[in-house]
Amino acid sequence: MVNSKIQAGEENLLHVYNRFPIALDHGEGMYVYDTDGKEYLDFAAGFAVTGLGYNHKEFNETLKEQIDKIYHISNLYYHENCGDAARALNQASGMDRVFFTNSGSEANEGALKSARRYAYTKQTGRYEFIAMENSFHGRSFGSVSVTGHDSYREPFEPVVPGVHFAKFNDLESVKALVNDKTCAIILEPLQGEGGINLATQEFMEGIRQICDENDVLMICDEIQCGMGRTGTMFAWQGFGVKPDIITMAKAIGNGIPVGAFAMTKKVAEYSLKPGDHGATYGGNPLACTAVKKVLEIFEKERILDHINKVSPYLTKRMDELVAKWDCIVQRKGKGLMQGLQFSIPVSEINKKTVEEGLLLIQAEGNVIRFVPPLILEEKHIDEMIEKLERVLTDSD
Ligand SMILES: *Cc1c(COP(=O)(O)O)cnc(C)c1O
């Protein structure tokens, strides 16, 4: 099952990814097509990125027009779409000041630096971070330093010092690590790579309380779980627990490389100042046009309402799978960010679903992750279940 175009230049790429043996050519809505024309139903969205699906006409046209006008100017100048994107993103995320980056890792770098800068201005002497086991925050030095998997950090040690790991959803383990050096606590309200683990209400509230009592900043990494995926624009809103700093990326640009970190006014007042931080490409007119347009389309097409309408059906169909198949242990997650935990190795299943024309992604702990474009309909869920069950029947 090797499609014809995959050899092109393959050995020239640094081998850091285990790719599936297909070369994709184009996409339409919920589907992508390989160079032989074979169709794949996409429940991966390029790692929860292409929320609007593929070939969204209005989105594409807007980007094409922007490319013909101007797409890079540097951050020495203003561009109208950047102000518009910043305003719309702050409105959606509940934050007050935003900085645009090129990726999620870079957004987390900025968030960590912002927290250190806040402590520096206030001369609190605080510099340590508390992060969670099983977390994923990226591959750059700062972001990998707060990533709660030993295997991601060990080959690169020494990483950024002063990071301690608590158990996710175990408030006592967090409290045990807080001291007068603690600068910030970083967590994903819904862990993605770590196996689709949803924070409890009590955990989110407890973290907020610890932060308030100790002048510690709460950083929510909403790079994967943000932008509507859990049924609210950002996952924190589902808990009603507002962080001090949020990091975003993935779906905010629908595939145009853009990320952001944003903070409340209260934090910004003491945090990064001119000259403290920057990014040559960060928030260029093309990236900002993408963010602005994605948020406009969210409103216009009532994407959030759609997510809340369609996700109970996904939950229902997945619960049926759990009841029916002995090899499925449980369903995890929320909204359109869900996982199935298996008792058998998932890499084989994942390989076979791709052959069957269904794209899925694995997560830690024998979990298969379902993060489809947010525009999916019930018929796509039925088609996904059908394809997955065909694979499970053959594997039995
Ligand atoms: C993907 C992801 C990142 C890293 O984003 P990149 O754009 O790959 O650097 C960070 N945090 C979370 C929660 C993610 O899912």
CSV table of C-alpha atoms and ligand atoms in Angstrom, one decimal:
chain,number,residue,atom,x,y,z
A,1,MET,CA,0.0,0.0,0.0
A,2,VAL,CA,2.7,2.5,-0.9
A,3,ASN,CA,1.4,5.3,-3.0
A,4,SER,CA,3.5,6.4,-6.0
A,5,LYS,CA,5.0,9.8,-5.0
A,6,ILE,CA,6.5,9.0,-1.5
A,7,GLN,CA,10.0,8.4,-2.6
A,8,ALA,CA,10.6,11.9,-3.9
A,9,GLY,CA,13.5,13.2,-1.8
A,10,GLU,CA,12.6,11.1,1.2
A,11,GLU,CA,16.2,10.3,2.2
A,12,ASN,CA,17.1,14.0,2.2
A,13,LEU,CA,14.8,14.7,5.1
A,14,LEU,CA,16.1,14.3,8.6
A,15,HIS,CA,14.5,11.2,9.9
A,16,VAL,CA,12.6,12.4,13.0
A,17,TYR,CA,9.1,11.4,12.0
A,18,ASN,CA,7.6,7.9,11.4
A,19,ARG,CA,5.4,8.8,8.5
A,20,PHE,CA,2.6,6.8,7.0
A,21,PRO,CA,3.5,5.6,3.4
A,22,ILE,CA,1.2,8.0,1.6
A,23,ALA,CA,1.8,11.4,-0.1
A,24,LEU,CA,-1.2,13.7,0.1
A,25,ASP,CA,-2.1,16.0,-2.7
A,26,HIS,CA,-5.2,18.0,-1.9
A,27,GLY,CA,-8.2,18.3,0.4
A,28,GLU,CA,-11.9,19.1,0.4
A,29,GLY,CA,-14.0,19.6,3.5
A,30,MET,CA,-13.5,16.6,5.8
A,31,TYR,CA,-11.5,14.6,3.2
A,32,VAL,CA,-7.9,14.6,1.9
A,33,TYR,CA,-6.7,12.8,-1.2
A,34,ASP,CA,-3.4,11.2,-2.0
A,35,THR,CA,-1.4,11.5,-5.2
A,36,ASP,CA,-3.1,8.4,-6.6
A,37,GLY,CA,-6.5,9.9,-5.9
A,38,LYS,CA,-7.4,7.7,-2.9
A,39,GLU,CA,-9.8,9.4,-0.4
A,40,TYR,CA,-9.2,9.6,3.3
A,41,LEU,CA,-11.7,10.8,5.9
A,42,ASP,CA,-9.8,13.1,8.2
A,43,PHE,CA,-10.2,12.7,12.0
A,44,ALA,CA,-6.8,14.1,12.6
A,45,ALA,CA,-7.0,17.6,11.1
A,46,GLY,CA,-3.2,17.7,10.8
A,47,PHE,CA,-2.9,17.5,14.7
A,48,ALA,CA,-6.1,19.5,15.5
A,49,VAL,CA,-5.1,22.3,13.2
A,50,THR,CA,-7.4,22.5,10.2
A,51,GLY,CA,-10.6,23.3,12.1
A,52,LEU,CA,-12.4,24.8,9.1
A,53,GLY,CA,-11.6,21.7,7.0
A,54,TYR,CA,-9.9,21.8,3.7
A,55,ASN,CA,-10.4,24.2,0.8
A,56,HIS,CA,-12.7,26.6,2.7
A,57,LYS,CA,-13.4,29.0,-0.2
A,58,GLU,CA,-13.7,32.2,1.8
A,59,PHE,CA,-10.6,31.5,3.9
A,60,ASN,CA,-8.5,30.6,0.8
A,61,GLU,CA,-9.7,33.6,-1.2
A,62,THR,CA,-8.9,36.0,1.6
A,63,LEU,CA,-5.4,34.6,2.0
A,64,LYS,CA,-4.8,34.7,-1.8
A,65,GLU,CA,-5.8,38.4,-1.9
A,66,GLN,CA,-3.6,39.2,1.1
A,67,ILE,CA,-0.6,37.5,-0.6
A,68,ASP,CA,-1.1,39.8,-3.6
A,69,LYS,CA,-1.2,42.9,-1.4
A,70,ILE,CA,1.6,42.3,1.2
A,71,TYR,CA,2.5,39.4,3.4
A,72,HIS,CA,5.6,40.5,5.3
A,73,ILE,CA,6.4,43.9,6.8
A,74,SER,CA,8.3,43.2,10.1
A,75,ASN,CA,7.1,44.3,13.5
A,76,LEU,CA,8.5,47.9,13.0
A,77,TYR,CA,5.2,48.8,11.4
A,78,TYR,CA,1.5,48.3,12.0
A,79,HIS,CA,-0.9,46.4,9.8
A,80,GLU,CA,-4.7,46.8,10.1
A,81,ASN,CA,-5.3,43.0,10.1
A,82,CYS,CA,-2.9,42.5,13.0
A,83,GLY,CA,-4.8,44.9,15.2
A,84,ASP,CA,-8.1,43.3,14.1
A,85,ALA,CA,-6.8,39.8,14.7
A,86,ALA,CA,-5.5,40.8,18.2
A,87,ARG,CA,-8.8,42.4,19.2
A,88,ALA,CA,-10.8,39.4,18.0
A,89,LEU,CA,-8.5,36.8,19.6
A,90,ASN,CA,-8.5,38.7,23.0
A,91,GLN,CA,-12.3,38.8,22.8
A,92,ALA,CA,-12.4,35.1,22.2
A,93,SER,CA,-9.8,34.1,24.8
A,94,GLY,CA,-10.7,36.6,27.5
A,95,MET,CA,-7.2,38.0,27.6
A,96,ASP,CA,-6.1,41.7,27.1
A,97,ARG,CA,-2.7,41.7,25.4
A,98,VAL,CA,-1.5,39.3,22.8
A,99,PHE,CA,1.8,38.5,21.1
A,100,PHE,CA,1.8,36.5,17.8
A,101,THR,CA,4.3,33.7,17.3
A,102,ASN,CA,5.0,31.2,14.6
A,103,SER,CA,4.3,28.1,16.5
A,104,GLY,CA,2.9,26.6,19.7
A,105,SER,CA,6.4,25.9,21.2
A,106,GLU,CA,7.3,29.5,20.6
A,107,ALA,CA,4.1,30.6,22.3
A,108,ASN,CA,5.0,28.6,25.4
A,109,GLU,CA,8.5,30.1,25.3
A,110,GLY,CA,7.0,33.5,25.4
A,111,ALA,CA,4.6,32.6,28.2
A,112,LEU,CA,7.4,31.3,30.3
A,113,LYS,CA,9.5,34.3,29.6
A,114,SER,CA,6.5,36.5,30.4
A,115,ALA,CA,6.1,34.9,33.8
A,116,ARG,CA,9.8,35.3,34.6
A,117,ARG,CA,9.7,38.9,33.5
A,118,TYR,CA,6.7,39.5,35.8
A,119,ALA,CA,8.6,38.2,38.8
A,120,TYR,CA,11.7,40.2,37.7
A,121,THR,CA,9.8,43.5,37.6
A,122,LYS,CA,8.2,42.8,41.0
A,123,GLN,CA,11.5,41.6,42.4
A,124,THR,CA,9.9,38.6,44.0
A,125,GLY,CA,12.9,36.3,43.4
A,126,ARG,CA,10.5,33.7,41.9
A,127,TYR,CA,11.8,31.7,38.9
A,128,GLU,CA,10.6,28.1,39.2
A,129,PHE,CA,7.9,26.5,37.2
A,130,ILE,CA,5.5,23.7,38.2
A,131,ALA,CA,4.3,21.6,35.2
A,132,MET,CA,2.3,18.4,35.0
A,133,GLU,CA,3.3,14.8,34.3
A,134,ASN,CA,2.1,13.6,30.9
A,135,SER,CA,2.0,17.2,29.6
A,136,PHE,CA,3.2,18.3,26.2
A,137,HIS,CA,4.3,21.8,25.6
A,138,GLY,CA,6.6,21.6,22.6
A,139,ARG,CA,10.1,20.8,21.4
A,140,SER,CA,12.1,24.0,21.9
A,141,PHE,CA,14.3,24.2,25.0
A,142,GLY,CA,11.9,26.0,27.3
A,143,SER,CA,8.8,24.2,26.2
A,144,VAL,CA,10.5,20.8,26.4
A,145,SER,CA,11.7,21.6,29.8
A,146,VAL,CA,8.1,21.8,31.1
A,147,THR,CA,7.0,18.8,29.1
A,148,GLY,CA,6.2,15.9,31.5
A,149,HIS,CA,7.8,13.0,29.6
A,150,ASP,CA,11.3,12.0,30.6
A,151,SER,CA,12.0,10.6,27.1
A,152,TYR,CA,11.4,14.0,25.5
A,153,ARG,CA,13.8,15.8,27.8
A,154,GLU,CA,16.6,13.3,28.6
A,155,PRO,CA,18.6,13.4,25.4
A,156,PHE,CA,18.9,17.2,25.7
A,157,GLU,CA,19.8,17.6,29.3
A,158,PRO,CA,20.6,19.8,31.0
A,159,VAL,CA,17.3,21.5,30.1
A,160,VAL,CA,16.0,24.8,31.7
A,161,PRO,CA,16.5,24.4,35.5
A,162,GLY,CA,13.9,25.1,38.1
A,163,VAL,CA,11.0,22.9,36.7
A,164,HIS,CA,9.1,20.5,39.0
A,165,PHE,CA,6.5,18.1,37.9
A,166,ALA,CA,3.2,17.5,39.7
A,167,LYS,CA,0.6,14.8,39.1
A,168,PHE,CA,-2.2,16.0,36.8
A,169,ASN,CA,-5.5,16.2,38.7
A,170,ASP,CA,-3.7,15.7,42.0
A,171,LEU,CA,-3.9,19.0,43.8
A,172,GLU,CA,-1.9,17.8,46.8
A,173,SER,CA,1.0,17.0,44.6
A,174,VAL,CA,1.0,20.6,43.3
A,175,LYS,CA,0.7,22.1,46.8
A,176,ALA,CA,3.7,20.0,47.9
A,177,LEU,CA,5.9,21.7,45.2
A,178,VAL,CA,4.8,25.3,45.8
A,179,ASN,CA,7.3,27.5,47.6
A,180,ASP,CA,8.6,31.1,47.6
A,181,LYS,CA,10.5,30.4,44.4
A,182,THR,CA,7.5,29.3,42.4
A,183,CYS,CA,6.9,31.7,39.5
A,184,ALA,CA,4.1,30.0,37.4
A,185,ILE,CA,2.1,26.8,37.0
A,186,ILE,CA,1.6,25.6,33.5
A,187,LEU,CA,-1.0,23.1,32.4
A,188,GLU,CA,-3.2,22.0,29.6
A,189,PRO,CA,-6.9,22.0,30.7
A,190,LEU,CA,-7.3,19.0,28.4
A,191,GLN,CA,-4.0,17.1,27.8
A,192,GLY,CA,-3.6,16.1,24.2
A,193,GLU,CA,-0.4,14.1,23.5
A,194,GLY,CA,-0.5,12.8,27.1
A,195,GLY,CA,-3.5,10.7,26.3
A,196,ILE,CA,-6.6,13.0,26.2
A,197,ASN,CA,-6.8,13.7,30.0
A,198,LEU,CA,-9.4,16.3,31.1
A,199,ALA,CA,-8.7,18.4,34.1
A,200,THR,CA,-11.2,18.1,36.9
A,201,GLN,CA,-13.2,21.2,38.0
A,202,GLU,CA,-11.7,20.8,41.4
A,203,PHE,CA,-8.1,20.7,40.0
A,204,MET,CA,-8.6,23.9,37.9
A,205,GLU,CA,-10.2,25.8,40.8
A,206,GLY,CA,-7.5,24.5,43.2
A,207,ILE,CA,-4.7,25.7,40.9
A,208,ARG,CA,-6.3,29.1,40.6
A,209,GLN,CA,-6.5,29.4,44.3
A,210,ILE,CA,-2.9,28.4,44.8
A,211,CYS,CA,-1.8,31.0,42.3
A,212,ASP,CA,-4.0,33.7,43.9
A,213,GLU,CA,-2.7,33.0,47.4
A,214,ASN,CA,1.0,33.0,46.3
A,215,ASP,CA,1.3,35.6,43.5
A,216,VAL,CA,2.0,32.7,41.2
A,217,LEU,CA,0.8,32.9,37.5
A,218,MET,CA,-1.5,30.3,36.0
A,219,ILE,CA,-0.6,29.5,32.4
A,220,CYS,CA,-3.0,27.5,30.4
A,221,ASP,CA,-1.7,25.9,27.2
A,222,GLU,CA,-4.7,25.9,24.9
A,223,ILE,CA,-2.7,25.2,21.8
A,224,GLN,CA,-4.6,21.9,21.1
A,225,CYS,CA,-7.8,22.2,23.3
A,226,GLY,CA,-8.5,25.8,22.4
A,227,MET,CA,-10.5,27.2,19.5
A,228,GLY,CA,-13.8,25.6,20.2
A,229,ARG,CA,-12.7,22.0,20.4
A,230,THR,CA,-14.2,21.4,23.9
A,231,GLY,CA,-17.4,23.3,23.2
A,232,THR,CA,-16.3,26.7,24.5
A,233,MET,CA,-14.0,29.0,22.5
A,234,PHE,CA,-11.2,28.2,25.0
A,235,ALA,CA,-11.2,25.3,27.4
A,236,TRP,CA,-10.8,27.5,30.5
A,237,GLN,CA,-14.2,29.0,29.8
A,238,GLY,CA,-15.8,25.6,30.3
A,239,PHE,CA,-14.4,25.6,33.9
A,240,GLY,CA,-15.0,29.2,34.5
A,241,VAL,CA,-11.4,29.4,35.8
A,242,LYS,CA,-9.5,32.2,34.2
A,243,PRO,CA,-5.8,31.8,33.7
A,244,ASP,CA,-3.3,34.7,33.8
A,245,ILE,CA,-1.6,33.7,30.5
A,246,ILE,CA,-2.9,31.6,27.6
A,247,THR,CA,-0.9,30.0,24.8
A,248,MET,CA,-2.6,29.2,21.5
A,249,ALA,CA,-1.6,27.9,18.1
A,250,LYS,CA,-2.9,25.0,15.9
A,251,ALA,CA,-6.5,25.9,14.9
A,252,ILE,CA,-6.2,29.7,15.3
A,253,GLY,CA,-4.6,29.9,11.8
A,254,ASN,CA,-6.3,26.9,10.3
A,255,GLY,CA,-2.9,25.7,9.0
A,256,ILE,CA,-1.1,29.0,8.4
A,257,PRO,CA,1.8,28.8,10.8
A,258,VAL,CA,0.8,31.1,13.7
A,259,GLY,CA,0.6,30.9,17.4
A,260,ALA,CA,0.1,33.4,20.2
A,261,PHE,CA,0.5,34.0,23.9
A,262,ALA,CA,-1.8,36.4,25.6
A,263,MET,CA,-2.2,37.7,29.1
A,264,THR,CA,-4.4,39.8,31.3
A,265,LYS,CA,-3.7,43.6,31.7
A,266,LYS,CA,-2.7,42.9,35.3
A,267,VAL,CA,0.2,40.6,34.1
A,268,ALA,CA,1.1,42.8,31.1
A,269,GLU,CA,1.7,45.8,33.4
A,270,TYR,CA,4.7,44.0,35.0
A,271,SER,CA,5.8,41.8,32.2
A,272,LEU,CA,7.5,42.1,28.8
A,273,LYS,CA,8.7,45.6,27.8
A,274,PRO,CA,10.0,46.9,24.5
A,275,GLY,CA,13.2,45.1,23.6
A,276,ASP,CA,12.4,42.1,25.8
A,277,HIS,CA,11.0,39.8,23.2
A,278,GLY,CA,10.3,39.6,19.5
A,279,ALA,CA,9.9,37.5,16.4
A,280,THR,CA,10.8,38.5,12.9
A,281,TYR,CA,7.9,36.7,11.2
A,282,GLY,CA,5.6,36.6,14.3
A,283,GLY,CA,2.2,38.1,13.4
A,284,ASN,CA,3.0,39.0,9.8
A,285,PRO,CA,0.1,40.2,7.7
A,286,LEU,CA,-0.6,36.8,6.2
A,287,ALA,CA,-0.7,35.1,9.6
A,288,CYS,CA,-2.9,37.8,11.1
A,289,THR,CA,-5.2,37.7,8.1
A,290,ALA,CA,-5.6,34.0,8.7
A,291,VAL,CA,-6.4,34.5,12.4
A,292,LYS,CA,-8.8,37.3,11.7
A,293,LYS,CA,-10.6,35.3,9.0
A,294,VAL,CA,-10.8,32.1,11.1
A,295,LEU,CA,-12.5,34.1,13.9
A,296,GLU,CA,-14.8,35.8,11.5
A,297,ILE,CA,-15.8,32.4,10.0
A,298,PHE,CA,-16.4,31.0,13.5
A,299,GLU,CA,-19.0,33.8,14.1
A,300,LYS,CA,-20.5,33.7,10.7
A,301,GLU,CA,-20.9,29.9,10.4
A,302,ARG,CA,-21.7,29.6,14.1
A,303,ILE,CA,-19.0,27.0,14.5
A,304,LEU,CA,-19.3,26.8,18.3
A,305,ASP,CA,-23.0,26.0,18.1
A,306,HIS,CA,-22.2,23.4,15.5
A,307,ILE,CA,-19.6,21.8,17.7
A,308,ASN,CA,-22.0,21.5,20.6
A,309,LYS,CA,-24.7,20.1,18.3
A,310,VAL,CA,-22.5,17.4,16.7
A,311,SER,CA,-20.2,16.3,19.6
A,312,PRO,CA,-22.9,14.5,21.7
A,313,TYR,CA,-23.4,12.2,18.7
A,314,LEU,CA,-19.6,11.5,18.6
A,315,THR,CA,-19.7,10.7,22.3
A,316,LYS,CA,-22.7,8.4,21.9
A,317,ARG,CA,-21.2,6.5,19.0
A,318,MET,CA,-17.9,6.2,20.8
A,319,ASP,CA,-19.6,4.9,24.0
A,320,GLU,CA,-21.3,2.3,21.8
A,321,LEU,CA,-17.8,1.2,20.7
A,322,VAL,CA,-16.6,0.9,24.3
A,323,ALA,CA,-19.6,-1.2,25.2
A,324,LYS,CA,-19.2,-3.5,22.1
A,325,TRP,CA,-15.5,-4.1,21.8
A,326,ASP,CA,-13.5,-5.9,24.5
A,327,CYS,CA,-10.3,-4.3,23.2
A,328,ILE,CA,-11.5,-0.8,24.0
A,329,VAL,CA,-11.1,0.2,27.7
A,330,GLN,CA,-12.7,3.6,27.8
A,331,ARG,CA,-13.6,6.9,26.1
A,332,LYS,CA,-11.8,10.0,27.2
A,333,GLY,CA,-12.0,13.7,26.5
A,334,LYS,CA,-14.7,16.2,25.6
A,335,GLY,CA,-16.4,17.8,22.6
A,336,LEU,CA,-14.4,17.2,19.5
A,337,MET,CA,-11.2,16.3,21.3
A,338,GLN,CA,-11.8,12.7,22.3
A,339,GLY,CA,-9.8,9.5,22.7
A,340,LEU,CA,-10.4,5.8,22.9
A,341,GLN,CA,-8.1,3.9,25.2
A,342,PHE,CA,-7.3,0.3,23.9
A,343,SER,CA,-6.0,-2.8,25.7
A,344,ILE,CA,-4.1,-3.8,22.5
A,345,PRO,CA,-1.3,-1.8,20.8
A,346,VAL,CA,-2.8,1.1,18.9
A,347,SER,CA,0.0,1.6,16.4
A,348,GLU,CA,-1.1,-1.4,14.3
A,349,ILE,CA,-4.7,-0.2,14.5
A,350,ASN,CA,-3.7,3.3,13.4
A,351,LYS,CA,-1.7,1.9,10.4
A,352,LYS,CA,-4.7,-0.2,9.3
A,353,THR,CA,-7.2,2.7,9.6
A,354,VAL,CA,-5.0,4.7,7.3
A,355,GLU,CA,-5.1,1.9,4.8
A,356,GLU,CA,-8.9,1.8,5.3
A,357,GLY,CA,-9.0,5.5,4.4
A,358,LEU,CA,-9.4,7.0,7.8
A,359,LEU,CA,-6.8,9.4,9.4
A,360,LEU,CA,-6.4,9.2,13.2
A,361,ILE,CA,-3.6,10.0,15.6
A,362,GLN,CA,-2.2,8.1,18.5
A,363,ALA,CA,-1.7,9.6,22.0
A,364,GLU,CA,0.2,8.4,25.1
A,365,GLY,CA,-1.2,5.4,27.0
A,366,ASN,CA,-2.6,3.3,24.2
A,367,VAL,CA,-5.0,6.0,23.1
A,368,ILE,CA,-6.3,6.8,19.6
A,369,ARG,CA,-7.1,10.4,19.3
A,370,PHE,CA,-10.1,11.9,17.4
A,371,VAL,CA,-9.6,15.6,16.6
A,372,PRO,CA,-11.5,16.1,13.4
A,373,PRO,CA,-12.1,19.4,11.6
A,374,LEU,CA,-14.7,21.2,13.5
A,375,ILE,CA,-17.1,21.3,10.6
A,376,LEU,CA,-17.8,17.5,10.6
A,377,GLU,CA,-21.4,16.2,10.4
A,378,GLU,CA,-23.1,13.1,11.8
A,379,LYS,CA,-22.6,11.3,8.5
A,380,HIS,CA,-18.9,11.6,8.9
A,381,ILE,CA,-19.0,10.2,12.4
A,382,ASP,CA,-21.0,7.2,11.0
A,383,GLU,CA,-18.4,6.7,8.2
A,384,MET,CA,-15.6,6.9,10.7
A,385,ILE,CA,-17.2,4.3,13.0
A,386,GLU,CA,-17.8,2.0,10.0
A,387,LYS,CA,-14.2,2.2,8.9
A,388,LEU,CA,-12.8,1.8,12.4
A,389,GLU,CA,-15.0,-1.3,13.1
A,390,ARG,CA,-13.9,-2.8,9.8
A,391,VAL,CA,-10.3,-2.5,11.1
A,392,LEU,CA,-11.2,-3.9,14.5
A,393,THR,CA,-13.1,-6.9,13.0
A,394,ASP,CA,-10.0,-7.7,10.8
A,395,SER,CA,-7.7,-7.4,13.9
A,396,ASP,CA,-9.9,-9.7,16.0
B,1,LIG,C1,1.1,20.9,19.5
B,1,LIG,C2,1.3,21.4,20.8
B,1,LIG,C3,2.3,22.3,21.2
B,1,LIG,C4,3.5,22.6,20.3
B,1,LIG,O1,3.1,23.3,19.2
B,1,LIG,P1,4.1,23.4,17.9
B,1,LIG,O2,3.3,24.4,17.0
B,1,LIG,O3,4.2,22.1,17.4
B,1,LIG,O4,5.3,24.0,18.4
B,1,LIG,C5,2.4,22.7,22.5
B,1,LIG,N1,1.4,22.4,23.4
B,1,LIG,C6,0.4,21.6,23.1
B,1,LIG,C7,-0.7,21.4,24.1
B,1,LIG,C8,0.3,21.1,21.8
B,1,LIG,O5,-0.7,20.3,21.5
